[in-house]
Amino acid sequence: MQQVAGLDLIQSFLIVAEELNFRRSAERMNLDQSALTRRIQKLEDSLGFKLLERTTREVTLTKAGQSFYQDNANLLSRYEQSVEGARRISDGKTGILRVAYMAFAATELMPLAVARFRQVHPHIDVALQYMRTQGQKLALANDEIDICYMIGPFDHSEYHTITLATDPLYVVTPKNHPFLRKLAIDPHDLANEDLILGDMREWGEYRWRLNDMFSSEGIPLRVALEASNTLALIGLVSAGLGITIYPESLIGFLGRNVEVRPIRHDAFNSRTILVWKRTNRDVQVRSFVEVAKHLPVRM
Amino acid sequence: MQQVAGLDLIQSFLIVAEELNFRRSAERMNLDQSALTRRIQKLEDSLGFKLLERTTREVTLTKAGQSFYQDNANLLSRYEQSVEGARRISDGKTGILRVAYMAFAATELMPLAVARFRQVHPHIDVALQYMRTQGQKLALANDEIDICYMIGPFDHSEYHTITLATDPLYVVTPKNHPFLRKLAIDPHDLANEDLILGDMREWGEYRWRLNDMFSSEGIPLRVALEASNTLALIGLVSAGLGITIYPESLIGFLGRNVEVRPIRHDAFNSRTILVWKRTNRDVQVRSFVEVAKHLPVRM
DNA sequence: CATATTGATGCATGATGTGCATCAAACGAT
DNA sequence: ATCGTTTGATGCACATCATGCATCAATATG
């Protein structure tokens, strides 16, 4: 009969308590009767009180032994359940991979990676959560999320990062906008344009980075309107109230009422990175990273 | 730091999981760092999966290790509570001694023994329960009661018994009853008397034994009335509706409206015995038995 | 009284756990 | 880039422990 490592003294007692006979109990355990006697003696010595009263012909539980038995009869089974639960997690069988993404990864990078990952690991649930970059950083720090698609760069000693894409930025204009006469837009052409951008709550990190790009070129960022969601934003642009700026990854998803032109400048781009904690060496995280890195996606 | 016998591998892991440093953990456990490393390795080998990820500079919990830690931190704490609870019982510190008594022991034998026992063992609670003899036998068999005062004799291989008292029986009459002209009553004098006795539910064993005593002498037991409690019984006797029979131990407690005379016959007596299970070797039971045996009570 | 069965103990032996010395790896300071 | 410090892991010798066997005294039964 297989014994649980480390719980053999308690397990021995539980069996003797049920049998009330050392020789029968020893038989059950494939052990010599004298070895069993010594195990019980060792347990009683370490506890400092008797669990069993015994003559050469009779074994009974003391009151303390009855209480100890009742309290611990389930100990073994609960320990085995804890082992099984941990094993399932270790095998990645019931684990959940928690992935957060922001808008720019939502159209292509994240869906392709998740689809491929599920093909390879059908038993792992992927829990997806839209989250702005700043919120992603908090969630990573608090171990609420395993892996994140965020706007980069992001350098921190506690995190691994991989750059997945560097997308050039495009202006999005209403139809019949003067920009449409050009094939590409110089950033200085934007100096006199009314811009419609997502508000800080919605765009956060991206707004900061746009500010940096315009400041670096000495171009004022004239924000005429702010919108709290993409549909409202595109609606305002198509109505002729201004233009907006989006990375290439979103261009195919903006509808038929607007036109786009690339911004011709190396610094005007948006980098999408994958981020996870250095301490999180979960096999599922490693697997997902490999899948995301090697997608057949144009760079 | 004291380790729990048999749980040293689990306990070792729990400490390492908290410290995330083998040398600090080994210090806490008064163990060499290398011995601790081997314990963790042994536990992981027996489980078949990793609990910790470690480099030479960093220790983290795997997901499986986190789950195992949470499950077993609770397990260990509950085990320790079970040890404490059993120890308190073993020390007799919070143990309860459950004593059942029937009416004939209620006036003298039981109260004197309990008073004396409490003097000697102030920390042991004595839980007293009035119970008819038949109910006492059931409660003993079901381990609901530790020790009983019952009507004897009672011979059974599973029980110890001690005779505490053998009381002669007395007739109890209304004032001005013809029996009062005599100093003692012959059982045959009862042949034509109306008897008032407790009903079977209330007197049970005692009624059986009275039946036996009268049958043995060829005297019919004429039960004129039955009452369900002692006050009603004595009330009916003092009203002149009949007489009753009680053992000597109750005579001093019957009030001033009745008279008593002893029944002169060796077989007309009531034996009060102490009974407990042979398998119940609890130190409290043994102590109580010694006290009850050696009371300065007349026999 | 003889026999069978029980829990406990002494002993020799094999298995296991430990401390010490030492290693390579990793991090921080210079 | 180098050096010093600290870490978890490993080899080794030795101490400690657990076990099976033989045997014992106690107890119950016929």
XYZ file of C-alpha atoms (C1' of nucleotides) in Angstrom:
658
model
C 0.000 0.000 0.000
C 1.489 3.298 -1.120
C 2.327 5.794 1.586
C 2.315 9.510 1.142
C 5.812 10.872 1.635
C 6.103 12.736 4.902
C 2.680 11.779 6.218
C 3.527 8.182 7.018
C 3.259 8.636 10.817
C -0.194 10.189 10.664
C -1.292 7.705 8.011
C -0.076 4.854 10.203
C -2.057 6.136 13.155
C -5.226 6.538 11.082
C -5.052 2.912 10.002
C -4.384 1.607 13.525
C -7.274 3.737 14.813
C -9.571 2.030 12.324
C -8.298 -1.532 12.822
C -7.548 -1.367 16.578
C -5.020 -4.165 15.942
C -1.325 -3.632 15.154
C -0.763 -6.861 13.258
C -3.734 -6.418 10.928
C -2.778 -2.777 10.382
C 0.839 -3.730 9.609
C -0.427 -6.266 7.069
C -2.501 -3.584 5.372
C 0.596 -1.419 5.132
C 3.045 -4.178 4.038
C 5.155 -3.440 7.094
C 6.482 -5.492 9.991
C 4.356 -5.190 13.134
C 7.344 -4.011 15.170
C 8.042 -1.160 12.726
C 4.433 -0.029 13.047
C 4.630 -0.122 16.836
C 7.682 2.121 16.705
C 6.016 4.575 14.321
C 3.092 5.020 16.696
C 5.509 5.392 19.600
C 7.439 8.035 17.661
C 4.263 9.986 16.859
C 3.103 9.865 20.492
C 6.549 10.981 21.702
C 6.563 13.950 19.356
C 3.019 14.942 20.348
C 3.707 14.503 24.050
C 0.555 12.508 24.821
C -0.980 9.094 24.191
C -3.265 8.426 21.247
C -3.879 4.745 22.016
C -4.292 2.627 25.141
C -3.043 -0.888 24.638
C -2.559 -4.175 26.418
C -1.123 -7.218 24.741
C -4.624 -8.112 23.691
C -6.564 -4.933 23.246
C -6.115 -1.542 21.582
C -8.438 1.408 22.222
C -8.334 5.097 21.414
C -7.814 7.569 24.213
C -10.155 10.581 24.230
C -7.279 12.608 22.800
C -6.780 9.907 20.174
C -10.459 10.045 19.205
C -10.289 13.792 18.782
C -7.014 13.562 16.818
C -8.466 10.874 14.566
C -11.658 12.843 13.821
C -9.667 15.988 13.061
C -7.165 14.223 10.823
C -9.160 11.489 9.085
C -9.552 13.799 6.100
C -6.033 15.237 6.231
C -4.615 12.686 3.856
C -7.317 13.049 1.261
C -7.107 16.832 1.401
C -3.342 16.665 0.921
C -3.783 14.420 -2.112
C -6.306 16.871 -3.542
C -3.799 19.685 -3.112
C -1.202 17.602 -4.970
C -3.621 16.859 -7.827
C -4.621 20.485 -8.116
C -1.004 21.615 -8.243
C -0.165 18.894 -10.769
C -2.942 19.987 -13.114
C -1.618 23.524 -12.962
C 1.936 22.319 -13.512
C 0.831 20.363 -16.603
C -0.907 23.465 -17.940
C -4.122 21.504 -18.031
C -6.500 23.844 -16.287
C -4.353 26.945 -16.271
C -5.594 30.212 -17.727
C -3.423 32.587 -19.702
C -4.440 36.169 -19.079
C -3.688 38.448 -22.020
C -4.271 42.200 -22.121
C -4.234 44.205 -25.372
C -4.695 47.787 -26.401
C -6.418 48.994 -29.544
C -3.469 48.901 -31.955
C -2.859 45.194 -31.367
C -6.566 44.395 -31.478
C -6.946 44.131 -35.254
C -4.134 41.806 -36.220
C -1.257 41.032 -33.866
C -3.265 39.772 -30.924
C -6.009 37.830 -32.799
C -3.522 35.975 -35.020
C -1.352 35.016 -32.053
C -4.294 33.857 -29.932
C -5.752 31.801 -32.796
C -2.425 30.072 -33.379
C -1.774 29.533 -29.665
C -5.145 27.846 -29.184
C -4.423 25.511 -32.097
C -1.238 24.388 -30.403
C -2.618 24.360 -26.826
C -6.303 23.478 -26.998
C -6.539 22.847 -23.234
C -5.337 26.263 -22.157
C -7.968 28.972 -21.746
C -6.961 32.393 -22.948
C -8.622 35.214 -21.044
C -8.540 38.389 -23.164
C -8.923 41.873 -21.763
C -8.878 45.213 -23.553
C -6.814 47.572 -21.413
C -4.971 50.824 -21.996
C -1.196 50.657 -21.711
C -1.080 52.381 -18.311
C -3.625 50.017 -16.857
C -1.684 47.090 -18.317
C 1.403 48.160 -16.393
C -0.539 48.127 -13.108
C -2.146 44.781 -13.863
C 1.243 43.213 -14.660
C 2.748 44.585 -11.461
C -0.163 43.124 -9.456
C 0.026 39.692 -11.154
C -3.494 40.167 -12.493
C -2.323 39.765 -16.083
C 0.316 37.393 -17.482
C 1.224 39.044 -20.767
C 0.482 42.391 -22.425
C 0.311 44.037 -25.842
C 1.218 47.653 -25.173
C 2.680 50.727 -26.803
C 6.461 50.799 -26.528
C 9.201 51.273 -25.876
C 9.143 50.165 -22.226
C 12.377 49.507 -20.348
C 12.193 48.134 -16.838
C 14.441 45.653 -15.051
C 11.527 43.527 -13.861
C 10.000 42.949 -17.302
C 10.869 41.177 -20.512
C 9.813 43.028 -23.679
C 9.746 42.110 -27.360
C 8.961 44.537 -30.187
C 6.329 42.916 -32.388
C 5.638 45.756 -34.875
C 6.700 49.278 -35.726
C 3.834 50.861 -37.667
C 4.099 54.141 -39.529
C 1.431 56.703 -38.705
C -1.295 57.827 -41.201
C -3.474 60.895 -41.304
C -7.175 60.139 -41.609
C -9.169 62.846 -43.429
C -12.699 63.422 -44.670
C -13.309 62.833 -48.378
C -12.405 65.893 -50.546
C -9.718 67.032 -48.067
C -6.831 69.014 -49.722
C -4.297 66.433 -48.399
C -5.697 63.900 -50.799
C -3.881 65.611 -53.651
C -0.595 64.322 -52.129
C 0.654 60.745 -51.857
C 2.307 61.380 -48.459
C 2.159 64.055 -45.774
C 5.075 65.913 -44.255
C 4.603 66.427 -40.485
C 4.975 70.220 -40.937
C 1.883 70.105 -43.143
C -0.067 69.294 -39.994
C 0.855 72.601 -38.276
C -2.365 74.375 -39.395
C -4.758 71.434 -39.210
C -7.529 70.931 -36.720
C -6.860 67.562 -35.062
C -9.493 65.284 -33.567
C -7.897 62.908 -31.029
C -8.981 60.424 -28.404
C -9.101 61.953 -24.899
C -6.388 61.241 -22.341
C -8.535 58.704 -20.531
C -8.995 56.719 -23.738
C -5.695 57.273 -25.546
C -3.303 57.968 -22.635
C 0.101 56.639 -23.677
C -0.541 57.254 -27.378
C -1.384 60.918 -26.694
C 1.906 61.328 -24.778
C 3.860 59.856 -27.638
C 2.102 62.018 -30.249
C 2.951 65.061 -28.094
C 6.602 63.962 -28.059
C 6.712 63.444 -31.840
C 5.221 66.886 -32.632
C 7.377 68.679 -30.007
C 10.524 67.100 -31.412
C 9.718 68.661 -34.810
C 8.676 72.005 -33.300
C 5.119 71.566 -34.560
C 2.225 72.660 -32.362
C -0.410 69.945 -31.783
C -3.714 71.742 -32.374
C -6.387 69.568 -30.772
C -9.701 70.955 -32.006
C -11.911 68.147 -30.615
C -11.660 65.134 -28.380
C -13.769 61.945 -28.597
C -14.153 59.088 -26.156
C -14.542 56.256 -28.663
C -13.389 55.325 -32.149
C -16.814 55.427 -33.809
C -17.497 58.958 -32.596
C -14.006 59.970 -33.661
C -14.366 58.688 -37.219
C -17.850 60.254 -37.380
C -16.440 63.675 -36.546
C -13.684 63.304 -39.153
C -16.043 62.214 -41.929
C -18.275 65.196 -41.077
C -15.388 67.496 -41.963
C -14.662 68.807 -38.494
C -10.974 67.886 -38.611
C -8.472 65.040 -39.198
C -6.966 62.380 -36.942
C -3.813 60.237 -36.841
C -3.738 56.443 -36.612
C -1.068 53.759 -37.027
C -1.057 51.573 -40.150
C -2.434 48.587 -38.235
C -5.827 50.241 -37.955
C -6.141 51.698 -41.441
C -8.133 48.810 -42.892
C -10.793 49.172 -40.199
C -11.959 52.782 -40.532
C -14.844 52.509 -42.955
C -15.548 54.072 -46.387
C -16.275 57.686 -45.401
C -12.669 58.687 -44.771
C -9.380 58.696 -46.711
C -5.822 58.038 -45.501
C -2.333 59.193 -46.380
C 0.980 58.065 -44.704
C 3.072 60.536 -42.713
C 6.533 60.575 -44.239
C 8.904 60.765 -41.255
C 10.941 58.000 -39.546
C 10.037 59.143 -36.031
C 6.292 59.223 -36.737
C 5.508 55.611 -35.962
C 3.907 53.464 -33.251
C 5.700 50.533 -31.716
C 3.695 47.601 -30.377
C 5.477 45.461 -27.807
C 4.776 42.270 -25.842
C 5.562 42.539 -22.115
C 5.655 40.015 -19.258
C 7.263 39.767 -15.833
C 10.739 38.304 -15.558
C 9.578 36.235 -12.579
C 6.689 34.707 -14.484
C 8.299 31.630 -16.039
C 5.041 29.789 -16.456
C 5.348 27.427 -19.448
C 2.154 28.909 -20.943
C 3.654 32.405 -20.999
C 6.797 31.117 -22.712
C 4.726 29.234 -25.287
C 2.601 32.258 -26.074
C 5.684 34.446 -26.500
C 7.125 31.981 -29.030
C 3.879 31.954 -30.987
C 3.537 35.752 -30.957
C 7.145 36.225 -32.038
C 6.925 33.935 -35.006
C 3.639 34.931 -36.597
C 3.798 35.400 -40.408
C 3.007 39.088 -40.001
C 4.657 41.813 -42.075
C 6.966 44.027 -40.127
C 12.565 25.966 15.280
C 10.475 22.909 16.078
C 9.343 20.795 13.175
C 6.177 18.798 13.067
C 7.050 15.114 12.942
C 6.401 13.665 9.516
C 5.498 16.992 7.903
C 9.050 18.300 7.656
C 9.147 18.314 3.836
C 5.922 20.267 3.509
C 6.866 22.572 6.342
C 10.260 23.193 4.721
C 8.589 24.152 1.455
C 6.160 26.510 3.189
C 9.065 28.397 4.752
C 11.040 28.625 1.516
C 7.889 29.831 -0.257
C 7.622 32.656 2.269
C 11.306 33.625 2.348
C 12.142 32.964 -1.334
C 15.741 32.473 -0.162
C 17.263 29.131 0.825
C 19.915 30.449 3.164
C 17.535 32.601 5.196
C 15.026 29.745 5.337
C 17.714 27.291 6.496
C 18.660 29.736 9.226
C 15.043 29.901 10.412
C 15.003 26.105 10.600
C 18.435 25.648 12.242
C 19.510 23.535 9.267
C 22.364 23.661 6.783
C 21.408 25.290 3.478
C 22.411 22.172 1.542
C 20.127 19.944 3.611
C 17.232 22.278 2.882
C 17.989 22.237 -0.844
C 17.848 18.440 -0.768
C 14.550 18.400 1.133
C 12.913 20.577 -1.490
C 14.403 18.433 -4.233
C 13.049 15.320 -2.544
C 9.557 16.812 -2.248
C 9.547 17.896 -5.914
C 10.758 14.433 -6.978
C 7.984 12.716 -5.050
C 5.355 15.097 -6.456
C 6.660 14.830 -10.019
C 6.595 18.577 -10.741
C 8.409 21.787 -9.795
C 7.238 23.973 -6.946
C 9.997 26.578 -7.260
C 11.927 28.185 -10.101
C 15.411 29.136 -9.050
C 18.641 30.584 -10.343
C 21.679 31.088 -8.176
C 20.302 34.493 -7.335
C 16.558 34.268 -7.443
C 13.802 31.969 -6.182
C 10.187 32.226 -7.354
C 7.116 30.056 -6.998
C 5.741 28.285 -10.034
C 1.977 28.529 -10.542
C 1.734 24.979 -9.212
C 3.884 26.018 -6.253
C 1.554 28.933 -5.485
C -1.452 26.642 -5.448
C 0.360 24.018 -3.355
C 1.480 26.682 -0.899
C -2.027 28.065 -0.367
C -3.575 24.630 0.069
C -0.931 23.376 2.472
C -0.483 26.488 4.581
C -4.098 25.864 5.636
C -3.515 22.159 6.049
C -0.605 22.679 8.414
C -2.407 25.238 10.520
C -5.414 22.973 10.877
C -3.161 20.054 11.785
C -1.563 22.135 14.518
C -4.995 23.066 15.839
C -5.917 19.396 15.941
C -2.779 18.671 17.974
C -3.607 21.435 20.454
C -7.179 20.245 20.812
C -6.066 16.664 21.420
C -3.435 17.826 23.923
C -6.001 19.765 25.943
C -8.180 16.686 26.068
C -5.210 14.526 27.033
C -4.328 16.918 29.866
C -7.906 16.763 31.076
C -8.003 20.519 30.788
C -11.150 21.019 28.805
C -12.439 17.496 29.026
C -15.960 16.912 30.216
C -16.987 13.998 32.369
C -20.509 12.954 31.492
C -22.355 11.407 34.413
C -25.874 9.990 34.321
C -27.854 9.205 37.461
C -31.267 7.848 38.310
C -33.458 8.993 41.150
C -32.120 6.714 43.901
C -28.595 8.032 43.541
C -29.803 11.616 43.244
C -30.110 12.381 46.937
C -26.800 11.258 48.332
C -24.443 9.000 46.377
C -24.135 11.114 43.269
C -24.054 14.620 44.889
C -21.393 13.633 47.459
C -19.198 12.031 44.784
C -19.506 14.962 42.385
C -18.751 17.491 45.135
C -15.632 15.594 46.164
C -14.469 15.019 42.581
C -14.739 18.707 41.785
C -12.624 19.542 44.836
C -9.872 17.267 43.566
C -10.225 18.180 39.845
C -11.377 21.783 39.611
C -10.585 21.994 35.871
C -12.795 19.121 34.801
C -16.406 19.918 34.000
C -18.932 17.389 35.174
C -21.996 17.192 32.968
C -24.857 15.670 34.962
C -27.909 14.109 33.391
C -30.918 12.518 35.043
C -31.686 9.344 33.096
C -33.580 6.179 33.774
C -31.502 3.005 33.938
C -32.580 1.713 30.518
C -31.712 5.006 28.875
C -28.364 4.955 30.665
C -27.524 1.600 29.079
C -28.190 2.990 25.606
C -26.200 6.151 26.277
C -23.211 4.135 27.538
C -23.304 1.865 24.509
C -23.351 4.927 22.216
C -20.481 6.682 24.042
C -22.796 9.544 24.937
C -22.204 9.088 28.649
C -18.992 8.166 30.455
C -20.271 6.805 33.736
C -23.660 5.847 35.173
C -25.479 5.450 38.460
C -28.069 2.770 37.758
C -30.118 0.112 39.434
C -28.261 -3.195 39.624
C -27.211 -5.828 39.273
C -25.932 -5.550 35.692
C -23.558 -8.159 34.290
C -22.103 -7.557 30.831
C -18.662 -8.376 29.434
C -18.186 -4.903 27.975
C -18.817 -3.002 31.229
C -17.163 -2.547 34.603
C -19.613 -2.331 37.547
C -19.236 -1.508 41.223
C -21.976 -1.846 43.808
C -22.124 1.400 45.767
C -25.158 0.760 48.000
C -27.731 -1.881 48.816
C -30.728 -0.076 50.331
C -33.625 -1.841 52.072
C -37.084 -0.889 50.804
C -39.639 1.070 52.886
C -43.396 1.425 52.591
C -44.615 5.009 52.493
C -48.125 5.516 53.966
C -50.519 8.371 54.745
C -50.680 9.476 58.362
C -53.059 7.325 60.456
C -52.501 4.233 58.290
C -52.948 0.887 60.168
C -49.343 -0.111 59.258
C -48.083 2.552 61.621
C -48.938 0.302 64.577
C -46.062 -1.946 63.475
C -42.332 -1.260 63.537
C -41.705 -3.265 60.352
C -43.845 -4.685 57.544
C -43.834 -8.244 56.277
C -44.117 -8.393 52.446
C -47.259 -10.545 52.775
C -48.925 -7.659 54.625
C -48.883 -5.825 51.307
C -51.084 -8.407 49.578
C -54.318 -6.453 50.189
C -52.921 -2.898 49.882
C -53.600 -0.426 47.107
C -50.193 0.542 45.699
C -49.388 3.827 43.994
C -46.291 3.445 41.811
C -44.421 5.426 39.199
C -45.492 4.491 35.662
C -43.254 2.284 33.480
C -41.958 5.264 31.526
C -40.789 6.901 34.758
C -39.778 3.901 36.914
C -38.887 1.294 34.291
C -36.171 -0.899 35.753
C -37.366 -0.349 39.318
C -40.894 -1.503 38.403
C -39.447 -4.694 36.850
C -37.499 -5.444 39.975
C -40.498 -4.806 42.255
C -42.504 -7.229 40.103
C -39.758 -9.820 40.556
C -39.625 -9.386 44.330
C -43.412 -9.756 44.767
C -43.619 -12.707 42.331
C -40.857 -14.514 44.174
C -42.970 -14.334 47.348
C -46.215 -15.229 45.565
C -47.731 -11.860 46.445
C -49.871 -10.069 43.846
C -48.750 -6.495 43.120
C -51.984 -4.482 43.242
C -51.293 -1.224 41.444
C -54.221 1.068 42.193
C -52.771 4.240 40.703
C -49.796 5.371 38.628
C -48.123 8.794 38.734
C -45.562 10.334 36.441
C -43.557 12.297 38.998
C -42.557 12.084 42.630
C -44.500 15.116 43.869
C -47.765 13.817 42.410
C -47.012 10.389 43.825
C -46.460 11.614 47.375
C -49.525 13.830 47.063
C -51.722 10.861 46.248
C -50.306 8.840 49.157
C -50.812 11.614 51.703
C -54.419 12.005 50.446
C -55.079 8.421 51.565
C -55.487 6.869 48.128
C -52.858 4.177 48.719
C -49.245 3.497 49.733
C -45.965 3.357 47.796
C -42.506 1.721 48.164
C -39.189 3.527 48.120
C -35.568 2.612 48.981
C -34.017 3.960 52.150
C -31.933 6.504 50.260
C -35.027 8.571 49.489
C -36.777 8.382 52.846
C -35.457 11.669 54.187
C -36.822 13.560 51.193
C -40.524 12.782 51.220
C -41.973 15.564 53.301
C -44.001 15.664 56.561
C -47.394 14.389 55.317
C -46.398 10.730 55.069
C -44.951 8.027 57.349
C -42.531 5.217 56.618
C -41.856 1.683 57.828
C -39.103 -0.728 56.627
C -39.998 -3.905 54.795
C -38.514 -6.810 56.730
C -37.146 -9.178 54.017
C -33.596 -9.656 52.707
C -34.644 -9.735 49.041
C -36.663 -6.501 49.310
C -33.843 -4.044 48.623
C -32.505 -1.803 45.871
C -28.936 -2.001 44.700
C -27.291 1.115 43.261
C -24.298 0.467 41.012
C -21.719 2.531 39.097
C -21.189 1.402 35.487
C -18.700 2.374 32.779
C -17.353 0.853 29.586
C -14.292 -1.387 29.814
C -12.819 0.415 26.794
C -13.169 3.830 28.404
C -9.873 4.175 30.277
C -9.993 7.954 30.340
C -8.094 9.185 33.422
C -11.136 11.245 34.431
C -13.372 8.186 34.558
C -10.825 6.303 36.670
C -10.515 9.260 39.041
C -14.262 9.572 39.446
C -14.611 5.845 40.155
C -12.010 6.102 42.952
C -13.828 9.054 44.482
C -17.259 7.368 44.258
C -15.938 4.135 45.789
C -14.371 5.754 48.805
C -17.058 8.156 49.914
C -17.775 8.084 53.687
C -21.297 6.826 53.051
C -23.006 4.174 55.145
C -23.563 0.872 53.387
C -2.453 -26.145 32.092
C -1.389 -25.702 27.190
C -1.776 -23.082 23.120
C -2.328 -19.171 20.179
C -2.087 -14.372 19.547
C -0.842 -9.889 20.800
C 2.154 -5.408 21.419
C 6.910 -4.378 22.871
C 12.003 -4.710 22.795
C 17.077 -5.906 21.539
C 20.001 -6.334 17.780
C 22.288 -6.132 13.254
C 21.950 -4.074 8.966
C 20.688 -1.151 5.198
C 18.820 3.301 4.037
C 18.620 8.025 4.689
C 19.739 12.796 6.217
C 23.118 15.995 7.505
C 27.225 19.236 7.776
C 31.340 20.520 5.574
C 33.892 21.869 1.677
C 33.496 23.367 -2.703
C 31.522 24.704 -7.141
C 29.559 27.756 -10.974
C 26.283 31.411 -11.663
C 24.535 35.976 -10.942
C 24.512 40.557 -9.229
C 26.481 45.024 -7.662
C 30.418 48.089 -7.055
C 34.402 50.036 -9.015
C 35.810 44.538 -17.839
C 37.150 42.994 -13.318
C 36.569 41.828 -8.599
C 34.060 40.611 -4.489
C 29.995 38.835 -2.430
C 26.112 35.911 -2.164
C 23.404 32.325 -3.859
C 21.535 27.338 -4.844
C 23.594 22.871 -6.036
C 26.677 18.832 -5.504
C 30.277 15.275 -3.743
C 31.716 13.077 0.240
C 32.192 11.066 4.834
C 29.782 10.145 8.678
C 25.955 10.179 11.968
C 21.332 9.009 12.502
C 17.311 6.555 11.677
C 13.999 2.860 10.113
C 13.379 -1.775 9.378
C 12.975 -7.000 9.707
C 14.024 -10.820 12.503
C 14.055 -13.176 16.744
C 12.292 -13.178 21.059
C 9.728 -11.778 25.165
C 5.838 -11.376 28.679
C 0.966 -10.761 28.909
C -3.640 -12.186 27.857
C -7.556 -14.819 26.158
C -9.415 -19.310 24.991
C -10.165 -24.288 25.097
